[in-house]
Short mmCIF file of C-alpha atoms and ligand atoms in Angstrom, two decimals:
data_model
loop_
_atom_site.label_atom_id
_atom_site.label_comp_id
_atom_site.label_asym_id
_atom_site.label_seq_id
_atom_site.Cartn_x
_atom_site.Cartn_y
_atom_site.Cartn_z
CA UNK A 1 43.56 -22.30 -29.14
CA UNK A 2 45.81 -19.32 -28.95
CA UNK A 3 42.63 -16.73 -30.55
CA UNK A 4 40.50 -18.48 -27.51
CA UNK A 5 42.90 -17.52 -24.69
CA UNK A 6 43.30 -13.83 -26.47
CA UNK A 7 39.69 -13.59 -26.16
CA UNK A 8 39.32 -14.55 -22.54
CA UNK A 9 42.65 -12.85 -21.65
CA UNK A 10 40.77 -9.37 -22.85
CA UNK A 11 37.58 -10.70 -21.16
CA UNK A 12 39.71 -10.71 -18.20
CA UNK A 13 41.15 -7.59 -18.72
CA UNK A 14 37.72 -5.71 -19.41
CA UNK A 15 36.27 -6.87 -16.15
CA UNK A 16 38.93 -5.63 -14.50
CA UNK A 17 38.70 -2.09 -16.15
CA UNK A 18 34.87 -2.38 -15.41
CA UNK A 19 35.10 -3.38 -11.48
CA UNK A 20 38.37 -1.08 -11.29
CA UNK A 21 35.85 2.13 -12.83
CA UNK A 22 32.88 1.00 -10.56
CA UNK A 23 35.43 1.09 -7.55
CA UNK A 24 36.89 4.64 -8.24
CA UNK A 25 33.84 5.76 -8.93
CA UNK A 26 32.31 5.20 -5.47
CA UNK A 27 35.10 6.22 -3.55
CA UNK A 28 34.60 9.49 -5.11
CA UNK A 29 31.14 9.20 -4.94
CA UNK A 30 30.95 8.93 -0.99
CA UNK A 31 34.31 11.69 -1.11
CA UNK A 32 32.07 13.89 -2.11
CA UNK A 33 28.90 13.37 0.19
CA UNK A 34 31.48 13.52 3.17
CA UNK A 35 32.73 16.52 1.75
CA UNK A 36 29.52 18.33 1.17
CA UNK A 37 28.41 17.09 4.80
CA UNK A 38 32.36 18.77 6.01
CA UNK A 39 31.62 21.77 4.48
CA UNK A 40 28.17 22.44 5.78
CA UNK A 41 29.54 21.44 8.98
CA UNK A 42 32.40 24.14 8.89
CA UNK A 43 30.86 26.74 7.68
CA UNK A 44 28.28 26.54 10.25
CA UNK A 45 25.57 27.49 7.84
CA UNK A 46 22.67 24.38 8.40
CA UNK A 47 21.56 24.09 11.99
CA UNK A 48 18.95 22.12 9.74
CA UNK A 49 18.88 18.01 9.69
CA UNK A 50 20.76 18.20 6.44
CA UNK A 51 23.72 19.42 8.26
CA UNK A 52 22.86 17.65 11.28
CA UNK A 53 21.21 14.19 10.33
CA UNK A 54 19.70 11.71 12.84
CA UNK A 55 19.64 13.13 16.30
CA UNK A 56 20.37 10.36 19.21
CA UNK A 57 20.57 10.77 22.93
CA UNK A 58 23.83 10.30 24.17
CA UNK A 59 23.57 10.69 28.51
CA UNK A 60 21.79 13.46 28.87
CA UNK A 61 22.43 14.96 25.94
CA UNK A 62 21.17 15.37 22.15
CA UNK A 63 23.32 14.83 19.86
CA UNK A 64 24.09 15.30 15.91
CA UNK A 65 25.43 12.93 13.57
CA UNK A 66 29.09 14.28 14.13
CA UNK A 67 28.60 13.66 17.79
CA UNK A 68 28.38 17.28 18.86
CA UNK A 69 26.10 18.36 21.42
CA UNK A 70 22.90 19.85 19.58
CA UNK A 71 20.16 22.28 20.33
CA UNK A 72 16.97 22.49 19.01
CA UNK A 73 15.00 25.68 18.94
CA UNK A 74 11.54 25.94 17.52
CA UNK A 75 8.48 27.01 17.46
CA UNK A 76 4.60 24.83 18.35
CA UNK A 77 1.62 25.38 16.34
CA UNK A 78 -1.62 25.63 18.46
CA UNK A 79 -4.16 23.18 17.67
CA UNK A 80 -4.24 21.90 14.54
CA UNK A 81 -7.96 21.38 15.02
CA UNK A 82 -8.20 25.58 14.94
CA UNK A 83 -4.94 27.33 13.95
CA UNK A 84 -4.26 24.74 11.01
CA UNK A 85 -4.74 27.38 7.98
CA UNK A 86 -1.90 29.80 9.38
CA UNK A 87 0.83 27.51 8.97
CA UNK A 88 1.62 28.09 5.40
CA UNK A 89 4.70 27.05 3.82
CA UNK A 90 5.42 31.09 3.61
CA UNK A 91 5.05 30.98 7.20
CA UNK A 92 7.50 28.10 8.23
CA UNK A 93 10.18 29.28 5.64
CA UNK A 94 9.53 32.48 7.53
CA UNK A 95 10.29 30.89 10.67
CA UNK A 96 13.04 28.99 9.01
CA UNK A 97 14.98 31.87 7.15
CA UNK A 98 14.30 35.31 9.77
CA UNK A 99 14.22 33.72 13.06
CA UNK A 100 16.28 30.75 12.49
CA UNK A 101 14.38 28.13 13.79
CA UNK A 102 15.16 24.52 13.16
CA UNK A 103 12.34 22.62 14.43
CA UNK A 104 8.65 22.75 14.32
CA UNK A 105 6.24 21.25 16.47
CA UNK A 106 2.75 20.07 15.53
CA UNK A 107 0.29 20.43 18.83
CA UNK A 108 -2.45 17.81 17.64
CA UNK A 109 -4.92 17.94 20.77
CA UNK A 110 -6.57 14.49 20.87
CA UNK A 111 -9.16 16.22 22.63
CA UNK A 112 -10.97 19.62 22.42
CA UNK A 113 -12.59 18.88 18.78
CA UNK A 114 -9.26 16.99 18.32
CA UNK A 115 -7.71 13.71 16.27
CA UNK A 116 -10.78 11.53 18.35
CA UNK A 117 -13.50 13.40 17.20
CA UNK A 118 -12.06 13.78 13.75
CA UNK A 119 -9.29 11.46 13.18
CA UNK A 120 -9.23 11.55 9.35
CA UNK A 121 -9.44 15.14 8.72
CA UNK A 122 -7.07 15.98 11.69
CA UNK A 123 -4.28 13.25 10.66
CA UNK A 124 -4.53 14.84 7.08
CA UNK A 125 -3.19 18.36 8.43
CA UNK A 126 -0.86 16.32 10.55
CA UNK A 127 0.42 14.69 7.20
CA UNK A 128 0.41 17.55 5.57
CA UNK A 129 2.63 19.43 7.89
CA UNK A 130 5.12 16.74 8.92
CA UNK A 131 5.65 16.58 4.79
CA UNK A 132 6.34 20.51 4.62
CA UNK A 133 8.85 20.34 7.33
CA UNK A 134 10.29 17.71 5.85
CA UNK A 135 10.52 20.29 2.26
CA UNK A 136 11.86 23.07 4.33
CA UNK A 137 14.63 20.85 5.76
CA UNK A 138 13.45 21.07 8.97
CA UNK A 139 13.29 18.88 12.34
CA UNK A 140 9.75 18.42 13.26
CA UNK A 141 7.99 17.09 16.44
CA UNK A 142 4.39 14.88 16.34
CA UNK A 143 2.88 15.89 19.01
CA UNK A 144 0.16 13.73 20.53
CA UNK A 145 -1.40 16.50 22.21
CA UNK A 146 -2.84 15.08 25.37
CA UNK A 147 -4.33 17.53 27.43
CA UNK A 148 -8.07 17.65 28.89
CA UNK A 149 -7.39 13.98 28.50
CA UNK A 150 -5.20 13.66 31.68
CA UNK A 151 -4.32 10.27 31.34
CA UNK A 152 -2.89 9.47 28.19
CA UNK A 153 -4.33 5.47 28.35
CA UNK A 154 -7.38 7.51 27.74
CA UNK A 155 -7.25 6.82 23.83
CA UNK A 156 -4.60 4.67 24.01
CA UNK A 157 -6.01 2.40 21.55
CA UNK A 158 -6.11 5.35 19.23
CA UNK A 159 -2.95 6.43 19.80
CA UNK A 160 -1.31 2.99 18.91
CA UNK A 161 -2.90 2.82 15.48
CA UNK A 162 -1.69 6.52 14.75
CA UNK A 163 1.98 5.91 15.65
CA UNK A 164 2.28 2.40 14.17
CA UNK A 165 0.74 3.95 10.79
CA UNK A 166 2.98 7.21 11.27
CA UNK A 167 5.92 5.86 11.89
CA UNK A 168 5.51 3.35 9.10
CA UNK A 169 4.70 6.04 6.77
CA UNK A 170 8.19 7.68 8.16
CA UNK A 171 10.16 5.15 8.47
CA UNK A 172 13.38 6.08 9.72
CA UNK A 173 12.98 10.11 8.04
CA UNK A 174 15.58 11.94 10.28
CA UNK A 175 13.22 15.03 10.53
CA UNK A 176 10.88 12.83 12.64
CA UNK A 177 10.19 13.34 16.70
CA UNK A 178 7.65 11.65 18.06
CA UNK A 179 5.95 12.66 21.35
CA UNK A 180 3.47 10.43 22.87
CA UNK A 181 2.11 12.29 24.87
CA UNK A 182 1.66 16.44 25.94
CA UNK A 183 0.54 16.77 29.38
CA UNK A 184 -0.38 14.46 31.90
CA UNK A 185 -2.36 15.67 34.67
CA UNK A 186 -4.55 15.16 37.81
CA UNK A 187 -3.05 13.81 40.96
CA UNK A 188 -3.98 10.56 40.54
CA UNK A 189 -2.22 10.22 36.65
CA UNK A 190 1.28 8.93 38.30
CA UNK A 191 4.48 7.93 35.99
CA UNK A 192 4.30 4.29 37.88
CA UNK A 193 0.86 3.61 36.90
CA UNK A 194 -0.50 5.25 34.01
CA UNK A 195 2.45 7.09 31.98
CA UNK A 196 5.18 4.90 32.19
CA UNK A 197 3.14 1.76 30.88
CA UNK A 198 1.44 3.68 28.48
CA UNK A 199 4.93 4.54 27.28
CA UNK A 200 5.87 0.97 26.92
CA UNK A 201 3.29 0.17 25.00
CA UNK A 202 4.11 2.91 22.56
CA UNK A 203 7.99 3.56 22.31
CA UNK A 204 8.12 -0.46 20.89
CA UNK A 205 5.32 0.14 18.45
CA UNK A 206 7.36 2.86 16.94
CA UNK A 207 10.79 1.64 17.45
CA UNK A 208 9.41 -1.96 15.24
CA UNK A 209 9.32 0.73 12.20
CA UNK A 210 11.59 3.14 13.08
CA UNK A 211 13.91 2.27 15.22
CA UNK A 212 16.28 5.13 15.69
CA UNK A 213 14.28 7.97 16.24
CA UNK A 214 13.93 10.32 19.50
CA UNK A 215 10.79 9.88 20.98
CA UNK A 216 9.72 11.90 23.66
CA UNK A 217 7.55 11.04 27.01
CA UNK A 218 5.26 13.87 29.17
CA UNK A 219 5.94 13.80 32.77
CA UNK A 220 3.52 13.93 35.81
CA UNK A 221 1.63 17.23 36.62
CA UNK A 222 1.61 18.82 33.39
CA UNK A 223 5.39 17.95 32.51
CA UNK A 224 6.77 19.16 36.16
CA UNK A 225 7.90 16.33 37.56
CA UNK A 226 11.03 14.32 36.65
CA UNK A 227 11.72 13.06 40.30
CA UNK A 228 9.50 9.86 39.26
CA UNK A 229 11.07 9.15 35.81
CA UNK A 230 14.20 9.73 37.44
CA UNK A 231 13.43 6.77 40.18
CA UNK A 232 12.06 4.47 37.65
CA UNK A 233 13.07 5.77 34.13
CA UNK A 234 12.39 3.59 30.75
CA UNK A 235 14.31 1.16 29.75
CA UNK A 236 14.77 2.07 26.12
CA UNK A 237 17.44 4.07 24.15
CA UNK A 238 17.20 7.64 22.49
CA UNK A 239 14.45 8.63 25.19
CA UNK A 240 13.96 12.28 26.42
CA UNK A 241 11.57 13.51 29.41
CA UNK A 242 9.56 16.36 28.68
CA UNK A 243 9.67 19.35 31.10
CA UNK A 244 7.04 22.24 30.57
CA UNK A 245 7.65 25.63 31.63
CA UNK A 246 5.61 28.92 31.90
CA UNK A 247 8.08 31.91 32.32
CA UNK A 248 5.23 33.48 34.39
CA UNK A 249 4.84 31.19 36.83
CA UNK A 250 7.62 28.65 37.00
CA UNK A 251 11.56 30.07 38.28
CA UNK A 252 14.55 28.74 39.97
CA UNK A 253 12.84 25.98 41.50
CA UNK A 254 11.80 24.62 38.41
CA UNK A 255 15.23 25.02 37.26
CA UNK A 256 16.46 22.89 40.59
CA UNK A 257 14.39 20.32 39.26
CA UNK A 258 16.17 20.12 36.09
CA UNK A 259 19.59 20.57 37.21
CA UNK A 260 19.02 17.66 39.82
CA UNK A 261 17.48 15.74 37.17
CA UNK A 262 20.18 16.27 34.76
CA UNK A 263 22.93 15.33 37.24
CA UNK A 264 20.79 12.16 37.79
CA UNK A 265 21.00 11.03 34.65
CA UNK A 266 17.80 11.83 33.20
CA UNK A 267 17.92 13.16 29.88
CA UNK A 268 15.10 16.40 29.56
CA UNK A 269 13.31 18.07 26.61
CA UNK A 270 11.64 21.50 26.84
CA UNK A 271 9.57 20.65 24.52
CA UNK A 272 6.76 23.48 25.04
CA UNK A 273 7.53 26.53 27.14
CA UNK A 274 5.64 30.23 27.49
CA UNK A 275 6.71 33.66 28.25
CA UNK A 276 3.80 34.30 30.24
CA UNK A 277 1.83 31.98 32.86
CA UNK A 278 0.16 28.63 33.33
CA UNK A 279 -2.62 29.93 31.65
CA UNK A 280 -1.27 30.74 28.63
CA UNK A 281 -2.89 34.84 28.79
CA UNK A 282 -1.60 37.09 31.08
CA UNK A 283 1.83 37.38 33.36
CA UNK A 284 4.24 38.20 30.38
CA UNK A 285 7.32 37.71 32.36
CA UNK A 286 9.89 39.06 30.09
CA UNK A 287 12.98 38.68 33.12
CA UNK A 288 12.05 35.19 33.90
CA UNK A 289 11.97 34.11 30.18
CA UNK A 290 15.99 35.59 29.69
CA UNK A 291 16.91 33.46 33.14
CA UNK A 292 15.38 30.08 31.29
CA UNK A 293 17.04 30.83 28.41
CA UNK A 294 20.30 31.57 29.57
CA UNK A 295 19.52 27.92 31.99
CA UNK A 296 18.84 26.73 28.73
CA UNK A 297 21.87 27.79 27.02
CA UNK A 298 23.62 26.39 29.29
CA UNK A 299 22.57 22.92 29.48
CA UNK A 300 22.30 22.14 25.85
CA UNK A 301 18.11 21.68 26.70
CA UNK A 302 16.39 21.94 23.25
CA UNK A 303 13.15 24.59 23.35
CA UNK A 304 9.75 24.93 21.61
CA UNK A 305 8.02 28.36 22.57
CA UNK A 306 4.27 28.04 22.44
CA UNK A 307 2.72 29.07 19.87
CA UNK A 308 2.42 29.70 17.00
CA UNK A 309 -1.13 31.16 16.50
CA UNK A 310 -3.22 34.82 16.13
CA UNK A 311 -5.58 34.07 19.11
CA UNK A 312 -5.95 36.64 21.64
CA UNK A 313 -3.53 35.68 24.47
CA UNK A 314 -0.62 36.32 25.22
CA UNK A 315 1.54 33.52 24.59
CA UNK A 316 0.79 33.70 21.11
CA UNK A 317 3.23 34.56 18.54
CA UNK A 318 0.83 36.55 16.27
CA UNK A 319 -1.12 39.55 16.87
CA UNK A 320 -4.78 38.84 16.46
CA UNK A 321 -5.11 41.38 13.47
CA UNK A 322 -3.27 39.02 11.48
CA UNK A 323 -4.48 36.78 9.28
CA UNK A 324 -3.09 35.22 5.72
CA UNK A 325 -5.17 37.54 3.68
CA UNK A 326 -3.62 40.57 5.11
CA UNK A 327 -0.29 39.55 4.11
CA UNK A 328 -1.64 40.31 0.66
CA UNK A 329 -2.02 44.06 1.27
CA UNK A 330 1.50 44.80 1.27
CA UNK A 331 2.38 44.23 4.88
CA UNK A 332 4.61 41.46 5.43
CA UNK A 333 3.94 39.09 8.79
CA UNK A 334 6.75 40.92 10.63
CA UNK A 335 4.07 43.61 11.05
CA UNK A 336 1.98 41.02 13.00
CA UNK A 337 4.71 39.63 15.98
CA UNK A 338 3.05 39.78 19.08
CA UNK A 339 5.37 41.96 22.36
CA UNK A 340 6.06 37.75 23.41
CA UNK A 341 7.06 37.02 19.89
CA UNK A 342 10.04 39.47 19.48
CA UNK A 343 10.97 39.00 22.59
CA UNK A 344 11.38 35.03 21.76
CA UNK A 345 12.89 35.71 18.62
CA UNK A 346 16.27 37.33 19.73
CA UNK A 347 16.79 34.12 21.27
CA UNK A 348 17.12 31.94 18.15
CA UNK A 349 20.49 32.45 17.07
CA UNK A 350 19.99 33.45 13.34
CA UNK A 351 23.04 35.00 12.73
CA UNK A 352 25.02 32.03 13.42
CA UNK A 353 23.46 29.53 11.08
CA UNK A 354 21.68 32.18 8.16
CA UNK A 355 24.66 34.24 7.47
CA UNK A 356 22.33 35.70 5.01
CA UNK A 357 20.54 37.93 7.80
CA UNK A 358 21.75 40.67 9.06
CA UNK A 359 19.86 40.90 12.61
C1 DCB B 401 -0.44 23.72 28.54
C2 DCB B 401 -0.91 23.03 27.29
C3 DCB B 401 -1.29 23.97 26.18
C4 DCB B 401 -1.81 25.24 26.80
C5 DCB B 401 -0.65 25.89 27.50
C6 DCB B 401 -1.01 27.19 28.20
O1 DCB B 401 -1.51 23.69 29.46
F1 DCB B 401 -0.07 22.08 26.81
O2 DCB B 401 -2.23 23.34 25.36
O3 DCB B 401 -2.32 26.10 25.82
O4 DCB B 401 -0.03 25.03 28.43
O5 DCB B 401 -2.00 27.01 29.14
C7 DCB B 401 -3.58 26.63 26.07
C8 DCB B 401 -3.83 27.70 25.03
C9 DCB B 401 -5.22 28.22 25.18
C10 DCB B 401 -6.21 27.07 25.16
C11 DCB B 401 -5.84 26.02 26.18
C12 DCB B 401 -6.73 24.79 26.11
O6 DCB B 401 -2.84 28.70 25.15
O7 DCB B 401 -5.50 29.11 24.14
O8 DCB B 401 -7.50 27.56 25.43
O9 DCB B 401 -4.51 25.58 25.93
O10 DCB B 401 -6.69 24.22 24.88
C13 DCB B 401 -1.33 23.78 30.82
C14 DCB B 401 -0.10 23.90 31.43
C15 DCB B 401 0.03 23.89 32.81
C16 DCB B 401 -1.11 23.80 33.59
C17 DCB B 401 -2.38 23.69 33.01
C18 DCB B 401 -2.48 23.69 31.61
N1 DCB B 401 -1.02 23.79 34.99
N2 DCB B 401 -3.78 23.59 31.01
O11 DCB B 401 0.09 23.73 35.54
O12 DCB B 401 -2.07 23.81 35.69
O13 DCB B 401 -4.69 23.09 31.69
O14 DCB B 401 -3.99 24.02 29.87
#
């Protein structure tokens, strides 16, 4: 009788040694992620989604896991569809490590030779992207690339298969942006009728699999016009309105429309702007460019500069003597930045977060 209750007395005892070890050992355990996440935090030396985890919207503002306003600052590929085979991983840790970038968006045109005429192929490239921003510890946007297309219920039926299989395949991945749609256009595409229900048809497909991510919505007249979302905005969380801006051709106006939006409540996304006009090719407006950014700056609006691509015009980022091959002749791609790309460069604040680089 006496041996029985030893035994079950050290029974006792060795489960509490057990669940007393266990116990220690995870409040160390989640010590220490804090206390990685702390450090990074203090030092100031990730402006990358390991330092900053899942974004949210919080009023009009983006925000980072430790509640601070946050700023994103990135580049946008051109087309996939062309411009696919410059976008090495060289390239983005490139982009990453000398210019300081922390997001990357993906411009896949639905039209134009596009994901409709090529869905497979196109979604691939897509895939494979999303997956090396997600390597290089980067934010990264999916951009539905809506363009020629002016109403994005176009290929709607196309675009709810690829974000109910994307999101799926990302489900909840902090990296992840989604934005349903680039451009609206043509008088008659209005937020009532066409964007905003297009919008609710989407943001809940995505949300079912991934429900905390930011998901961004185009605005009326090629991303222009937030007077209409601001009247009737969507009723759904961690939402941001895309405004589009060509240095060239848009200036304080544009900026009135922001401001007044802002102060109305609407939360807004700059989520492709150029240093030269509408057209993408000519108008370089190097003076207009510093008054966005400093507007910019200023009102904690996250940026993607288009783009990232070698064609001949001036919005892009690359020189059109460059190409991969003659990075193997010695010359590195710093030899290749187009007069718009240096000037957009200074604006990404890489001393800040990359110590490392002295700039
Ligand atoms: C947007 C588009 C983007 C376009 C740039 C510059 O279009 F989102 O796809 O990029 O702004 O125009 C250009 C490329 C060209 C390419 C062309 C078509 O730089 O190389 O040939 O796309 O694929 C805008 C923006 C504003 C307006 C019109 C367009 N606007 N648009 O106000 O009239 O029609 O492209």
């Amino acid at each position: 009788m006496k041996s029985k209750i030893r035994v079950l007395l050290k029974l006792i005892i060795f489960v509490i040694i057990i669940a007393i070890i266990i116990f220690i050992n995870k409040l160390t355990q989640s010590h220490t992620e804090k206390d990685v996440a702390e450090i990074i935090k203090r030092l100031g030396v990730s402006n990358l989604v390991s330092g900053n985890g899942n974004l949210y919207v919080d009023g009009t503002n983006l925000k980072n896991m430790y509640h601070e306003n946050f700023q994103l600052k990135g580049i946008s590929s051109h087309g996939i569809q062309w411009y696919y085979d410059l976008l090495t991983k060289d390239n983005l840790t490139y982009l990453r490590d000398v210019w300081g970038i922390n997001v990357f968006r993906i411009a896949m045109y639905t039209n134009e030779n596009g994901y409709i005429s090529n869905p497979t192929e196109i979604k691939q490239k897509a895939y494979n992207l999303i997956d090396m921003c997600i390597d290089l510890d980067l934010y990264v946007i999916i951009d539905w690339h809506t363009l020629s297309d002016n109403d994005p219920n176009m290929y709607i039926e196309e675009a709810k298969a690829f974000f109910e299989e994307t999101s799926l395949k990302y489900q909840n991945v902090p990296n992840l942006i989604y934005e349903i749609c680039n451009e609206p256009n043509q008088g008659s595409v209005t937020w009532s009728n066409q964007i905003k229900p297009y919008a609710e048809e989407i943001i809940p497909i995505i949300r079912n699999n991934s429900k905390d991510s930011v998901i961004l919505v185009g605005t009326p007249t090629w991303c222009v016009n937030l007077n209409d979302p601001t009247n009737e905005p969507l009723d759904f969380n961690n939402i941001m309105y895309t405004f589009h801006f060509y240095a060239g051709t848009h200036k304080s106006e544009s900026r009135n429309t922001i401001t007044k939006a802002l102060e109305n409540g609407l939360p807004v996304f700059i989520s492709e702007w150029g240093t030269t006009d509408i057209s993408g090719n000519s108008g370089f407006d190097a003076e207009s460019t510093m008054d966005w950014i400093h507007f910019m700056d200023e009102n904690n609006l996250s940026w993607i500069n288009w783009s990232f691509s070698n064609k001949d015009e001036d919005s892009a980022i690359l020189t059109s003597e460059y190409s991969n091959e003659t990075l193997q002749e010695g010359l590195t791609i710093d030899n290749y930045i187009s007069e718009s790309g240096n000037l957009v460069r200074q604006f990404i604040n890489t001393k800040k977060y990359n110590p490392l680089y002295e700039y």
